[in-house]
């Protein structure tokens, strides 16, 4: 599982490289580390649309893009296949997976089952550090909203839900929820700023319920949060070829 689960790594508060940062670290030969780093980089580029659904992922090309040998690339592709981000096709090799409408809807349905369970457990299992981190993320989002820095909210939102999942005290549940959220980011885009203010108000309510230690109320609050956010998401538009070309240019 990716190191973002259970650790305050690159995707954490003030941690620097988020989706955009990790994915381009190796472009131009700088390298992204071992198989774990390559997995994160390829996954993040898939989420961003740099590698479009159905696109072939050749080991040689990926090795050149991320500045590593073919061995960590091969291991990364196996991990991404297990996560459902890539698939193997006869005569084509490894390609970026393609989700149909039913599979995309499944993501939302499964989220509505897993995250309330995680919140109920988090209400009784969270650590003081995790609660403090959630409060910090809400404060950072409030600052970003007040300053109009809406581009920061997606990263903060992802981190909030990752920490909430970790607070469940179940590594398996946290990994499942985090993988699910990666796929949600891949398939859906939030309609901001229409939803932003309400969403972070609900995040603050979630933190307050966790602090009260009421598992049933925590599950209800998160269920309501998911239901309210459901209408504020739409399938991602196909990536702009020009944007992809710019992302692949190490000088951009």
XYZ file of C-alpha atoms in Angstrom:
252
model
C 0.000 0.000 0.000
C 1.115 3.540 -0.670
C 3.083 5.313 2.040
C 0.433 8.005 2.283
C -1.643 5.559 4.329
C -0.639 5.832 7.963
C 2.067 8.443 7.411
C 2.220 12.202 7.045
C 4.276 12.043 3.875
C 4.298 14.055 0.685
C 0.541 14.410 0.630
C 0.339 15.718 4.196
C -0.025 19.202 5.612
C 2.814 21.326 4.339
C 4.330 18.180 2.888
C 5.093 19.586 -0.537
C 4.457 17.173 -3.369
C 0.865 16.235 -3.781
C -0.656 14.787 -6.923
C 1.091 17.241 -9.212
C 4.450 17.230 -7.441
C 5.039 13.502 -7.181
C 4.075 12.784 -10.742
C 6.653 14.984 -12.409
C 9.535 14.408 -10.021
C 11.212 11.925 -12.291
C 10.597 13.650 -15.624
C 13.887 14.619 -17.149
C 15.862 11.896 -15.391
C 15.796 13.023 -11.748
C 14.178 9.754 -10.642
C 11.323 9.086 -8.246
C 12.949 6.455 -6.035
C 12.030 2.791 -5.824
C 8.915 0.903 -6.813
C 6.783 2.760 -4.248
C 7.756 6.132 -5.650
C 7.191 4.972 -9.225
C 3.784 3.584 -8.246
C 2.774 6.934 -6.757
C 4.061 8.843 -9.775
C 2.248 6.699 -12.349
C -0.929 6.593 -10.254
C -0.919 10.368 -9.822
C -0.407 10.864 -13.567
C -3.317 8.518 -14.276
C -5.499 10.498 -11.858
C -4.440 13.775 -13.507
C -5.190 12.422 -16.981
C -1.596 12.464 -18.217
C -2.035 8.761 -19.020
C -5.508 8.612 -20.541
C -7.909 5.657 -20.147
C -7.013 2.953 -22.648
C -3.516 4.344 -23.243
C -0.720 1.782 -23.490
C 1.891 1.959 -20.741
C 5.171 0.703 -22.165
C 7.857 -0.087 -19.606
C 10.596 1.544 -21.665
C 8.688 4.815 -22.047
C 7.763 4.896 -18.366
C 11.364 4.214 -17.365
C 12.484 7.201 -19.418
C 9.712 9.461 -18.113
C 10.333 8.749 -14.432
C 14.099 8.351 -14.608
C 14.305 4.784 -13.294
C 15.118 1.307 -14.562
C 12.441 -1.052 -15.870
C 12.461 -3.198 -12.700
C 10.626 -0.700 -10.404
C 8.323 0.184 -13.319
C 7.392 -3.478 -13.718
C 6.704 -3.764 -9.969
C 4.680 -0.536 -9.998
C 2.503 -1.769 -12.850
C 1.750 -4.964 -10.939
C 0.663 -2.898 -7.927
C -1.472 -0.602 -10.074
C -3.082 -3.608 -11.734
C -4.053 -4.951 -8.310
C -5.497 -1.526 -7.432
C -7.517 -1.452 -10.654
C -5.785 1.509 -12.302
C -4.256 -0.522 -15.143
C -5.160 -3.735 -16.966
C -3.368 -6.230 -19.201
C -4.720 -6.823 -22.680
C -3.708 -9.530 -25.147
C -1.301 -8.179 -27.782
C -1.439 -4.673 -26.237
C 0.301 -5.215 -22.909
C -0.481 -2.932 -19.980
C -3.015 -0.165 -20.554
C -4.754 2.392 -18.350
C -8.032 0.894 -17.129
C -11.346 2.219 -18.380
C -14.301 2.441 -15.989
C -17.842 2.445 -17.357
C -20.728 4.415 -15.829
C -21.844 1.512 -13.650
C -18.366 1.089 -12.180
C -18.125 4.829 -11.543
C -21.454 4.767 -9.707
C -20.203 1.804 -7.666
C -17.412 3.998 -6.307
C -19.944 6.367 -4.781
C -22.055 3.525 -3.385
C -19.069 1.796 -1.806
C -17.833 5.064 -0.339
C -21.217 5.553 1.336
C -20.722 2.210 3.089
C -17.045 2.375 4.057
C -16.534 5.953 5.210
C -19.372 6.000 7.792
C -17.957 2.758 9.234
C -14.529 4.367 9.421
C -15.958 7.483 11.088
C -17.813 5.425 13.714
C -14.580 3.652 14.613
C -12.625 6.895 14.549
C -14.972 8.403 17.123
C -13.702 5.917 19.708
C -10.225 5.071 18.380
C -8.701 8.367 17.206
C -5.493 9.615 18.769
C -5.017 13.207 20.011
C -2.517 13.708 17.171
C -5.037 12.635 14.535
C -7.733 14.868 15.977
C -5.277 17.765 16.019
C -4.325 17.079 12.401
C -7.976 17.129 11.340
C -8.480 20.455 13.121
C -5.371 21.820 11.415
C -6.690 20.786 7.989
C -10.012 22.515 8.655
C -8.147 25.668 9.698
C -5.977 25.562 6.577
C -9.072 25.150 4.405
C -10.746 28.095 6.136
C -7.686 30.221 5.358
C -7.644 29.043 1.732
C -11.346 29.795 1.306
C -11.004 33.253 2.839
C -8.075 34.049 0.540
C -9.730 32.563 -2.551
C -7.043 29.887 -2.955
C -9.519 27.278 -4.171
C -6.801 25.269 -5.916
C -5.565 24.138 -2.471
C -8.879 22.626 -1.407
C -8.704 19.358 -3.337
C -5.409 18.398 -1.668
C -6.684 19.425 1.760
C -9.927 17.511 1.230
C -8.082 14.350 0.217
C -5.778 14.634 3.213
C -8.714 15.221 5.586
C -10.416 12.018 4.499
C -7.146 10.058 4.598
C -6.516 11.120 8.203
C -10.143 10.383 9.079
C -9.693 6.876 7.671
C -6.431 6.383 9.563
C -8.188 7.455 12.766
C -10.419 4.390 12.452
C -7.537 2.361 13.863
C -7.960 -0.230 11.104
C -5.147 -0.383 8.578
C -7.244 -2.501 6.214
C -10.184 -0.091 6.321
C -7.894 2.926 5.929
C -6.238 1.365 2.880
C -9.593 0.536 1.277
C -10.966 4.042 1.854
C -7.791 5.695 0.588
C -7.723 3.554 -2.572
C -11.386 4.369 -3.098
C -10.715 8.093 -2.822
C -7.885 7.877 -5.353
C -10.360 6.356 -7.794
C -12.957 8.997 -6.957
C -10.393 11.677 -7.829
C -9.648 9.827 -11.054
C -13.261 9.491 -12.203
C -14.988 12.509 -10.682
C -14.332 16.198 -10.286
C -16.012 18.397 -7.677
C -17.934 21.456 -8.799
C -16.139 24.211 -6.951
C -16.654 26.745 -5.497
C -20.362 25.952 -5.180
C -19.755 23.085 -2.768
C -16.579 24.235 -1.022
C -18.009 26.321 1.829
C -20.632 23.735 2.774
C -18.190 20.850 2.510
C -15.697 22.338 4.955
C -18.474 23.339 7.339
C -19.436 19.658 7.335
C -15.802 18.668 7.882
C -15.754 20.864 10.980
C -18.921 19.126 12.214
C -17.258 15.729 11.661
C -14.296 16.786 13.798
C -16.617 18.001 16.569
C -18.489 14.693 16.575
C -15.237 12.711 16.702
C -14.149 14.785 19.669
C -17.447 13.993 21.422
C -16.773 10.259 21.015
C -20.230 9.339 19.654
C -19.771 6.582 17.007
C -23.410 6.462 15.877
C -23.578 10.208 15.362
C -20.222 10.160 13.574
C -21.547 7.605 11.090
C -24.716 9.654 10.522
C -22.819 12.897 10.004
C -20.450 11.331 7.458
C -23.348 9.619 5.665
C -25.075 12.995 5.365
C -21.810 14.608 4.189
C -21.452 12.041 1.403
C -25.112 12.399 0.372
C -24.838 16.190 0.150
C -21.643 15.991 -1.860
C -22.971 13.421 -4.289
C -24.801 15.950 -6.427
C -21.769 18.228 -6.516
C -19.641 15.767 -8.491
C -19.651 14.941 -12.156
C -17.580 12.586 -14.317
C -14.273 14.084 -15.346
C -14.050 15.549 -18.820
C -11.519 13.952 -21.188
C -8.069 15.487 -20.643
C -6.952 18.292 -22.917
C -4.258 16.924 -25.287
C -2.404 20.247 -25.112
C -2.328 20.085 -21.307
C -1.020 16.528 -21.443
C 1.696 17.565 -23.872
C 2.739 20.417 -21.562
C 2.792 18.096 -18.545
C 5.081 15.718 -20.403
C 7.509 18.505 -21.321
C 10.247 18.613 -18.648
C 10.880 22.286 -19.430
C 7.290 23.370 -18.735
